[in-house]
């Protein structure tokens, strides 16, 4: 009976059938040891890794690679005398036993916490891998990427309490960190509640309004947020970042990383779901995790632990047996209610997108008309050596916003396979750079050569002229297309320098076809820009809205999220599309398109 009902898809069952399916599913998971109702008598880190690699436990591609990494590291630690790390099971198990024996749940009707096999793998890995000679922890950072409602708060609180008093550190400073002060306070209050519910902990900790102290070691637990203007972290021993998908920049992260200097084995943990900020720190960290786990032999980031739980593709949302990939704690959830809610919410695009992002950990846009998605970006990761383009025909484009803001220019090259290559550069005045909410990102772009920060209060357009002259020495610029707004002087100087130019009227009649064609090239993976982070930022900032004639109209997502580089590329594409296909335009002229 049990095996038969598990062959059914619970999304197709009525409520009675659904509850029977969930009961059978849970019983099966408990019988296999995937869900624990009592603390394990042994550390399960390696056992979990073996079960995942052997496909006995369903897990995402990236969790499977993390488990393979653990097992390969074990072999290297035994067989390679030069390998610096070893796995100390006692050190890995110590914080797990502490949480299970000393900490009480802050929510629900449970007397004690029972760490599940996946948590044994995560915590055991973070604390168990140490230097062979010194015993110092290997991992200085950890990214735990799991769906909503997977016990993040309890894990954060338990680890904070352990690190403040029982990690063997003198005067440890522990921080709860979030994007908002309200969220960081919620984490702090969760830790305080956990202490108050445990007689053993409450006898040893002194919870105050602004900090929780552990007098025996001089340890302190504090809350801090990205909203706070004075972010002076002091000598961090342990920092736990909650929901970094909300972060626009690295400012608070950098404060914590830079304050670890005098600690022997500090640990920074990021615990989060996916989110909608596609150019923030989380996407960078996930990409770094993918790179590290996919290229084990290269030892890319051997001091960061990655646990990336997510569905492997969107089709898996229709198979609840795969939901455990993003929700390793699913055995402790109200699964029947979860499935019922999903069946209702999937009919509404915005709610369905929220499920994809928050419950299944797939980066997604709520707006159905977002111009770019993470999946589309993944298709456009090709690189070309610029030397291959020397002497090749291309079309220039530029977008002159207010001189006090971003200005962009580009060259677009038609490629032999029907795709295009984008070479883009931007400029910004130093005064505008100093006002930017994310100056660290601009500094990175400047370091990468994507942007020039110009001294003074405005962009002198002679920089754009000089850029085109410099590129003309290497490439055959057959035409430069431009938005006529604010471009009279620069266009005249370009003509005097020998360039052929032509304006681009900013309306659907001129831009509608090129815009749609550019999107189709992206969908086919035929836009090459060497993964330039700034151009990727421009693409992520473009949203589309439709008028009454179903015309696509681009707009930026907010005042601070610019699309100048995309606008320059689109102006160039008006001519490049003629070099790829012969466009035809039908229908009425639509609403004026503004890129400003």
XYZ file of C-alpha atoms in Angstrom:
596
model
C 0.000 0.000 0.000
C 2.742 2.423 1.001
C 4.861 1.759 -2.085
C 1.827 2.087 -4.374
C 0.685 5.470 -3.087
C 4.215 6.870 -3.290
C 4.104 6.240 -7.027
C 1.359 8.866 -7.278
C 2.101 12.541 -7.761
C 0.562 14.247 -4.708
C -0.189 17.352 -6.758
C -2.841 15.293 -8.557
C -4.492 13.892 -5.416
C -7.433 15.167 -3.416
C -6.836 16.175 0.199
C -7.442 12.692 1.606
C -5.108 11.139 -0.918
C -2.565 13.894 -0.249
C -2.507 13.277 3.511
C -2.107 9.531 2.917
C 0.763 10.211 0.521
C 2.497 12.538 2.997
C 2.156 9.995 5.822
C 3.654 7.276 3.625
C 6.444 9.593 2.465
C 7.352 10.610 6.024
C 7.290 7.029 7.296
C 9.593 6.010 4.470
C 12.035 8.863 5.167
C 12.174 7.960 8.876
C 12.700 4.271 8.157
C 15.638 5.139 5.892
C 17.207 7.357 8.555
C 16.820 10.514 6.486
C 14.689 12.094 9.235
C 15.762 11.719 12.867
C 13.404 11.871 15.836
C 16.198 11.462 18.415
C 19.840 12.602 18.459
C 22.209 10.404 16.520
C 24.711 8.453 18.673
C 27.451 9.270 16.145
C 28.528 12.076 13.844
C 26.818 11.709 10.464
C 28.936 14.085 8.346
C 30.661 11.413 6.276
C 27.693 9.033 6.357
C 25.478 11.757 4.880
C 28.070 12.539 2.196
C 28.279 8.881 1.200
C 24.486 8.535 1.080
C 24.135 11.599 -1.161
C 26.908 10.508 -3.529
C 25.355 7.019 -3.741
C 21.949 8.594 -4.528
C 20.425 7.127 -1.371
C 19.508 10.677 -0.318
C 18.026 13.016 -2.916
C 20.049 16.233 -3.107
C 20.833 19.000 -5.562
C 23.700 18.799 -8.001
C 25.647 21.277 -5.887
C 25.078 19.469 -2.594
C 26.215 16.272 -4.291
C 29.398 18.015 -5.426
C 29.932 19.334 -1.873
C 29.642 15.769 -0.587
C 32.067 14.532 -3.234
C 34.440 17.288 -2.137
C 34.263 16.046 1.459
C 34.969 12.448 0.483
C 37.827 13.406 -1.835
C 39.294 15.588 0.906
C 39.199 12.616 3.290
C 41.193 10.540 0.805
C 43.715 13.316 0.276
C 44.141 13.797 4.024
C 45.052 10.117 4.369
C 47.179 9.646 1.257
C 48.788 13.013 0.494
C 51.425 14.047 3.063
C 51.412 17.596 1.689
C 47.658 18.030 2.083
C 47.305 20.408 5.072
C 43.842 19.427 6.328
C 42.401 16.570 8.339
C 38.895 15.761 9.534
C 38.584 15.702 13.342
C 35.269 14.013 14.147
C 35.324 15.076 17.786
C 35.632 18.750 16.872
C 32.933 18.361 14.248
C 30.537 16.680 16.653
C 31.116 19.010 19.610
C 28.823 21.910 18.507
C 26.171 19.417 17.394
C 26.079 17.769 20.819
C 26.007 21.205 22.461
C 22.968 22.300 20.442
C 21.119 19.034 21.052
C 21.873 18.788 24.793
C 21.981 22.396 25.965
C 19.761 24.419 23.607
C 15.984 24.487 23.639
C 13.821 25.313 20.617
C 12.536 28.886 20.464
C 9.384 27.813 18.583
C 7.090 24.802 18.465
C 6.198 22.126 20.993
C 9.593 20.474 21.270
C 11.735 19.938 24.354
C 15.048 19.568 22.536
C 16.574 20.136 19.152
C 17.477 17.104 17.037
C 20.104 17.850 14.419
C 19.202 16.247 11.106
C 21.692 14.412 8.848
C 22.122 17.410 6.528
C 22.912 19.595 9.559
C 25.486 17.026 10.698
C 27.098 17.448 7.292
C 27.049 21.259 7.412
C 28.094 21.815 11.032
C 30.413 18.822 11.124
C 32.221 20.073 8.021
C 32.555 23.652 9.290
C 34.009 22.607 12.636
C 35.611 19.240 11.860
C 38.042 20.160 9.096
C 41.232 21.481 10.749
C 44.901 22.013 10.013
C 46.877 18.796 10.512
C 49.607 20.494 12.507
C 47.884 23.307 14.414
C 44.320 22.062 14.826
C 43.036 25.446 13.591
C 39.773 25.357 11.657
C 40.065 25.123 7.897
C 36.919 27.012 6.932
C 36.826 30.762 7.569
C 33.540 31.281 5.708
C 30.488 29.165 4.981
C 27.540 29.676 2.629
C 24.433 27.723 3.660
C 21.904 28.186 0.868
C 18.551 26.596 1.779
C 14.870 27.313 1.245
C 12.609 29.094 3.683
C 11.472 27.273 6.848
C 14.497 24.984 7.067
C 15.401 25.756 10.668
C 17.806 28.593 9.912
C 16.952 30.630 13.020
C 17.442 27.737 15.443
C 20.743 26.814 13.823
C 21.967 30.415 13.890
C 21.038 30.841 17.551
C 22.561 27.538 18.644
C 25.842 28.213 16.866
C 26.013 31.767 18.268
C 25.563 30.487 21.824
C 28.226 27.824 21.279
C 30.732 30.266 19.783
C 30.232 32.844 22.535
C 31.188 30.502 25.346
C 32.297 27.046 24.332
C 34.636 27.272 21.344
C 37.751 27.750 23.477
C 38.215 31.382 22.455
C 39.025 34.161 24.918
C 36.702 37.176 24.698
C 34.838 36.033 21.572
C 32.680 38.640 19.837
C 29.649 37.155 18.100
C 27.447 39.129 15.694
C 23.989 38.591 14.263
C 23.887 40.510 10.985
C 21.033 41.371 8.674
C 20.116 43.948 6.069
C 17.683 45.662 8.443
C 18.022 46.450 12.138
C 14.632 44.844 12.754
C 15.772 41.519 11.286
C 19.073 41.487 13.171
C 17.151 42.190 16.400
C 14.843 39.248 15.665
C 17.884 36.983 15.431
C 19.286 38.449 18.638
C 15.969 37.930 20.423
C 15.878 34.343 19.142
C 19.234 33.662 20.753
C 18.127 35.301 23.987
C 14.919 33.236 24.019
C 16.898 30.049 23.456
C 19.066 30.903 26.464
C 16.108 31.786 28.660
C 14.372 28.482 27.836
C 17.415 26.467 28.843
C 18.132 26.399 32.609
C 21.693 25.298 31.887
C 22.373 28.202 29.513
C 20.491 30.791 31.575
C 22.734 30.011 34.547
C 25.800 30.893 32.473
C 24.719 33.719 30.151
C 23.643 37.255 31.104
C 21.150 38.553 28.508
C 20.864 42.354 28.368
C 18.937 44.592 26.017
C 21.857 45.363 23.709
C 24.082 42.326 24.204
C 24.227 38.829 25.651
C 27.309 38.250 27.793
C 29.109 35.071 28.785
C 31.212 36.210 31.775
C 33.418 33.125 31.997
C 35.093 33.808 28.629
C 34.203 37.490 28.237
C 32.101 36.550 25.237
C 29.417 38.846 23.791
C 26.562 38.349 21.326
C 25.395 41.492 19.506
C 23.149 42.524 16.612
C 24.121 44.785 13.740
C 22.520 45.720 10.433
C 23.456 47.290 7.112
C 21.250 50.259 8.088
C 23.594 51.310 10.874
C 25.869 54.157 9.801
C 28.659 53.246 12.229
C 29.580 49.661 11.317
C 32.688 49.113 13.395
C 32.896 45.396 14.059
C 35.350 44.620 16.823
C 37.600 41.588 16.617
C 35.016 39.186 15.213
C 35.221 35.552 16.251
C 31.872 34.465 14.799
C 29.477 36.348 12.537
C 26.279 34.961 11.082
C 24.671 36.818 8.182
C 20.974 36.220 7.704
C 19.299 36.478 4.270
C 22.126 38.143 2.353
C 19.966 37.910 -0.777
C 18.708 41.346 0.299
C 22.167 42.940 0.292
C 22.947 45.427 -2.479
C 26.641 45.746 -1.600
C 29.518 44.328 0.426
C 29.881 47.127 2.985
C 28.731 45.192 6.081
C 30.338 41.980 4.847
C 33.661 43.756 4.386
C 33.450 45.263 7.886
C 33.181 41.782 9.385
C 35.857 40.233 7.181
C 38.293 43.041 7.906
C 37.786 42.772 11.677
C 38.982 39.147 11.958
C 42.654 40.050 11.986
C 43.668 39.043 15.514
C 41.498 35.918 15.764
C 43.078 32.506 15.289
C 40.061 30.750 13.764
C 37.220 33.175 13.053
C 34.169 31.926 11.203
C 31.666 33.903 9.104
C 28.490 32.054 8.109
C 25.975 33.220 5.493
C 22.578 31.507 5.799
C 20.057 32.555 3.178
C 17.446 31.733 0.581
C 17.621 32.976 -2.998
C 16.353 36.468 -3.773
C 15.633 39.094 -6.399
C 18.847 41.156 -6.224
C 20.686 39.632 -9.169
C 23.838 41.743 -8.939
C 24.449 41.642 -5.181
C 26.903 39.663 -3.033
C 24.797 36.497 -2.901
C 24.882 35.875 -6.647
C 28.656 36.407 -6.575
C 28.995 33.916 -3.709
C 26.809 31.298 -5.384
C 28.799 31.667 -8.620
C 32.019 31.252 -6.629
C 30.536 28.161 -5.002
C 29.622 26.693 -8.379
C 33.140 27.361 -9.639
C 34.749 25.849 -6.540
C 32.603 22.723 -6.473
C 32.729 22.133 -10.243
C 36.509 22.393 -10.410
C 37.684 20.423 -7.404
C 41.173 19.812 -8.759
C 41.896 23.552 -8.903
C 41.427 24.173 -5.135
C 39.789 27.492 -6.026
C 38.373 28.354 -2.617
C 39.453 25.650 -0.200
C 38.738 27.725 2.925
C 35.048 28.349 2.222
C 32.403 25.677 2.822
C 29.445 25.570 0.423
C 26.081 23.885 0.926
C 23.881 24.946 -1.990
C 20.443 23.346 -1.672
C 18.141 24.151 -4.589
C 16.068 22.508 -7.268
C 18.194 21.651 -10.281
C 15.582 22.959 -12.731
C 12.109 24.487 -12.745
C 10.472 21.261 -13.934
C 11.198 19.711 -10.531
C 8.653 22.007 -8.869
C 6.009 19.608 -10.220
C 7.503 16.643 -8.333
C 7.294 17.073 -4.528
C 9.705 14.178 -4.013
C 12.375 16.500 -5.445
C 11.528 19.399 -3.105
C 13.974 18.015 -0.545
C 16.769 19.244 -2.837
C 16.012 22.810 -1.716
C 14.451 21.854 1.609
C 16.663 19.336 3.396
C 14.543 19.815 6.535
C 11.366 18.832 4.684
C 10.871 15.857 6.996
C 10.084 18.285 9.839
C 7.713 20.476 7.818
C 3.943 20.399 7.508
C 4.299 18.907 4.064
C 0.588 18.386 3.327
C -0.090 22.083 3.951
C 2.983 23.034 1.922
C 1.775 21.033 -1.083
C -1.773 22.398 -0.762
C -0.496 25.974 -0.646
C 1.677 25.387 -3.695
C -1.230 23.958 -5.680
C -3.161 27.173 -5.094
C -0.297 29.656 -5.468
C 1.154 28.238 -8.686
C -1.823 29.663 -10.598
C -0.717 33.225 -9.810
C 2.551 34.172 -11.569
C 3.817 36.459 -8.804
C 3.136 33.848 -6.115
C 4.639 31.093 -8.230
C 7.780 33.195 -8.695
C 7.985 33.614 -4.918
C 7.841 29.834 -4.485
C 10.612 29.396 -7.031
C 12.785 31.893 -5.213
C 12.027 31.398 -1.534
C 11.053 27.759 -1.236
C 12.975 26.192 -4.132
C 16.008 28.511 -4.193
C 15.882 29.325 -7.890
C 16.849 32.913 -8.609
C 13.842 34.419 -10.335
C 12.159 37.682 -11.140
C 8.634 38.357 -9.881
C 8.034 40.597 -12.891
C 7.116 38.387 -15.847
C 8.486 41.048 -18.205
C 11.958 41.263 -16.770
C 14.329 41.531 -19.701
C 16.905 39.113 -18.329
C 16.842 36.170 -15.946
C 19.641 34.155 -14.331
C 18.862 31.275 -16.696
C 19.282 33.509 -19.743
C 22.529 34.933 -18.379
C 23.850 31.395 -17.952
C 23.340 30.843 -21.676
C 25.552 33.832 -22.547
C 28.826 32.973 -20.838
C 31.001 32.617 -23.928
C 34.294 34.474 -24.100
C 36.167 35.791 -27.128
C 39.765 36.937 -27.292
C 39.669 40.573 -28.432
C 42.601 39.819 -30.733
C 40.191 37.771 -32.872
C 38.194 40.952 -33.543
C 41.081 43.116 -34.749
C 40.162 44.800 -38.027
C 36.631 43.450 -37.920
C 33.579 45.532 -38.822
C 31.499 46.835 -35.941
C 28.937 49.490 -35.075
C 29.342 51.984 -32.272
C 26.654 53.296 -29.954
C 26.628 55.761 -27.115
C 24.197 57.007 -24.514
C 24.794 60.434 -22.989
C 22.827 60.796 -19.807
C 23.225 63.886 -17.674
C 26.904 64.795 -17.434
C 26.698 64.340 -13.656
C 25.758 60.665 -14.046
C 26.724 57.490 -15.937
C 27.707 57.790 -19.599
C 28.286 54.734 -21.798
C 29.626 53.794 -25.203
C 29.971 50.460 -26.940
C 30.999 48.608 -30.057
C 28.845 45.760 -31.336
C 30.403 43.176 -33.652
C 28.268 40.843 -35.808
C 29.732 37.331 -35.528
C 29.884 34.577 -38.120
C 27.516 32.323 -36.149
C 24.744 34.911 -36.192
C 25.557 36.212 -32.737
C 27.070 39.484 -31.572
C 29.958 40.598 -29.393
C 29.547 43.637 -27.113
C 32.523 45.762 -26.056
C 31.241 48.391 -23.603
C 32.797 51.124 -21.476
C 31.307 53.658 -19.066
C 32.347 56.884 -17.381
C 31.246 58.531 -14.156
C 32.377 61.761 -12.466
C 34.171 61.433 -9.142
C 31.495 63.498 -7.401
C 28.834 61.000 -8.516
C 31.033 58.079 -7.457
C 31.282 59.515 -3.945
C 27.461 59.654 -3.736
C 26.949 56.106 -4.954
C 25.367 53.633 -2.541
C 27.807 50.943 -3.594
C 31.245 52.513 -4.185
C 32.951 49.127 -3.671
C 31.239 47.817 -6.788
C 32.375 50.817 -8.840
C 35.931 50.342 -7.592
C 35.793 46.726 -8.782
C 34.492 47.824 -12.201
C 37.252 50.401 -12.388
C 39.837 47.751 -11.490
C 38.423 45.464 -14.210
C 38.630 48.279 -16.768
C 34.870 48.551 -17.259
C 34.480 52.144 -16.082
C 36.564 55.320 -15.833
C 36.052 57.587 -12.825
C 36.673 61.119 -14.115
C 37.957 63.865 -11.803
C 35.466 66.590 -11.029
C 31.714 67.004 -11.023
C 30.735 66.015 -14.575
C 31.669 63.783 -17.502
C 33.636 65.600 -20.181
C 32.371 63.999 -23.396
C 35.850 64.275 -24.904
C 36.564 61.042 -22.996
C 33.939 59.313 -25.153
C 35.410 60.827 -28.327
C 38.898 59.686 -27.354
C 37.599 56.174 -26.599
C 36.091 55.847 -30.080
C 39.335 57.159 -31.646
C 41.336 54.596 -29.671
C 39.033 51.734 -30.707
C 39.123 52.848 -34.368
C 42.829 52.084 -34.409
C 41.988 48.430 -33.737
C 38.550 47.830 -35.256
C 36.659 48.905 -38.377
C 33.871 51.130 -36.985
C 31.498 51.458 -39.959
C 28.892 53.560 -38.146
C 28.176 55.170 -34.767
C 24.500 55.319 -33.740
C 23.264 57.653 -31.024
C 20.294 59.059 -29.169
C 20.113 62.702 -30.343
C 19.319 63.983 -26.837
C 22.334 65.960 -25.530
C 24.499 64.595 -28.374
C 24.810 67.570 -30.775
C 28.328 68.596 -29.754
C 29.804 65.097 -29.483
C 28.228 64.018 -32.765
C 29.754 67.017 -34.531
C 33.189 66.190 -33.104
C 32.828 62.536 -34.158
C 32.028 63.627 -37.717
C 35.018 65.970 -37.708
C 37.163 63.012 -36.566
C 36.060 61.082 -39.657
C 33.343 58.831 -38.213
C 30.063 58.198 -39.997
C 27.174 58.731 -37.568
C 23.425 58.397 -37.616
C 20.826 59.191 -34.981
C 18.396 56.672 -33.493
C 14.890 57.978 -32.876
C 13.818 56.778 -29.447
C 10.492 55.146 -30.322
C 9.095 51.682 -30.940
C 9.173 52.076 -34.720
C 12.973 52.303 -34.604
C 13.837 50.293 -31.490
C 11.063 47.683 -31.232
C 12.514 45.238 -33.740
C 16.121 45.526 -32.552
C 14.968 45.153 -28.938
C 13.084 41.951 -29.686
C 15.951 40.606 -31.789
C 18.455 41.351 -29.022
C 16.272 39.424 -26.567
C 16.082 36.492 -28.993
C 19.872 36.476 -29.326
C 20.124 36.341 -25.530
C 17.651 33.454 -25.411
C 19.788 31.599 -27.970
C 22.992 32.277 -26.030
C 24.429 34.359 -28.865
C 25.340 37.571 -27.038
C 29.002 37.519 -26.064
C 30.282 40.148 -23.640
C 32.966 38.116 -21.853
C 30.751 38.148 -18.729
C 31.693 41.782 -18.088
C 30.152 42.426 -14.667
C 29.105 45.999 -15.417
C 27.292 45.118 -18.642
C 25.635 42.266 -16.770
C 24.483 44.863 -14.219
C 23.015 47.010 -16.992
C 21.144 43.995 -18.388
C 19.774 43.062 -14.965
C 18.416 46.593 -14.529
C 16.253 46.481 -17.679
C 12.581 45.701 -17.243
C 9.944 45.585 -19.968
C 6.385 46.799 -19.987
C 3.818 46.257 -22.695
C 1.542 48.840 -24.232
C -1.941 48.197 -25.622
C -0.430 46.960 -28.899
C 1.751 44.370 -27.112
C 4.884 46.356 -27.868
C 7.882 45.882 -25.579
C 8.983 49.050 -23.850
C 12.171 49.016 -21.751
C 12.499 50.846 -18.486
C 14.912 50.690 -15.571
C 13.910 49.032 -12.304
C 14.670 52.086 -10.160
C 16.334 55.486 -10.312
C 19.628 54.119 -9.004
C 19.801 51.083 -11.296
C 21.093 52.401 -14.605
C 20.667 50.963 -18.102
C 22.977 53.325 -20.036
C 25.266 50.557 -21.285
C 22.293 48.576 -22.563
C 20.849 51.687 -24.216
C 24.151 52.268 -26.042
C 24.190 48.637 -27.205
C 20.599 48.847 -28.391
C 21.378 51.976 -30.422
C 24.236 50.099 -32.092
C 22.033 47.070 -32.644
C 19.719 49.145 -34.862
C 22.448 48.904 -37.528
C 23.902 45.529 -36.529
C 20.559 43.816 -37.026
C 20.786 44.828 -40.702
C 24.089 42.972 -40.863
C 22.432 39.830 -39.404
C 18.917 39.824 -40.909
C 16.784 42.214 -42.926
C 14.154 43.549 -40.471
C 10.624 44.524 -41.353
C 8.489 46.874 -39.292
C 4.698 46.640 -39.174
C 2.133 48.346 -37.013
C 1.776 51.800 -35.552
C 4.437 53.827 -33.814
C 4.127 53.289 -30.076
C 4.850 55.287 -26.967
C 8.149 57.137 -26.673
C 10.823 54.997 -25.039
C 12.937 56.726 -22.433
C 16.213 55.288 -21.263
C 16.838 58.090 -18.776
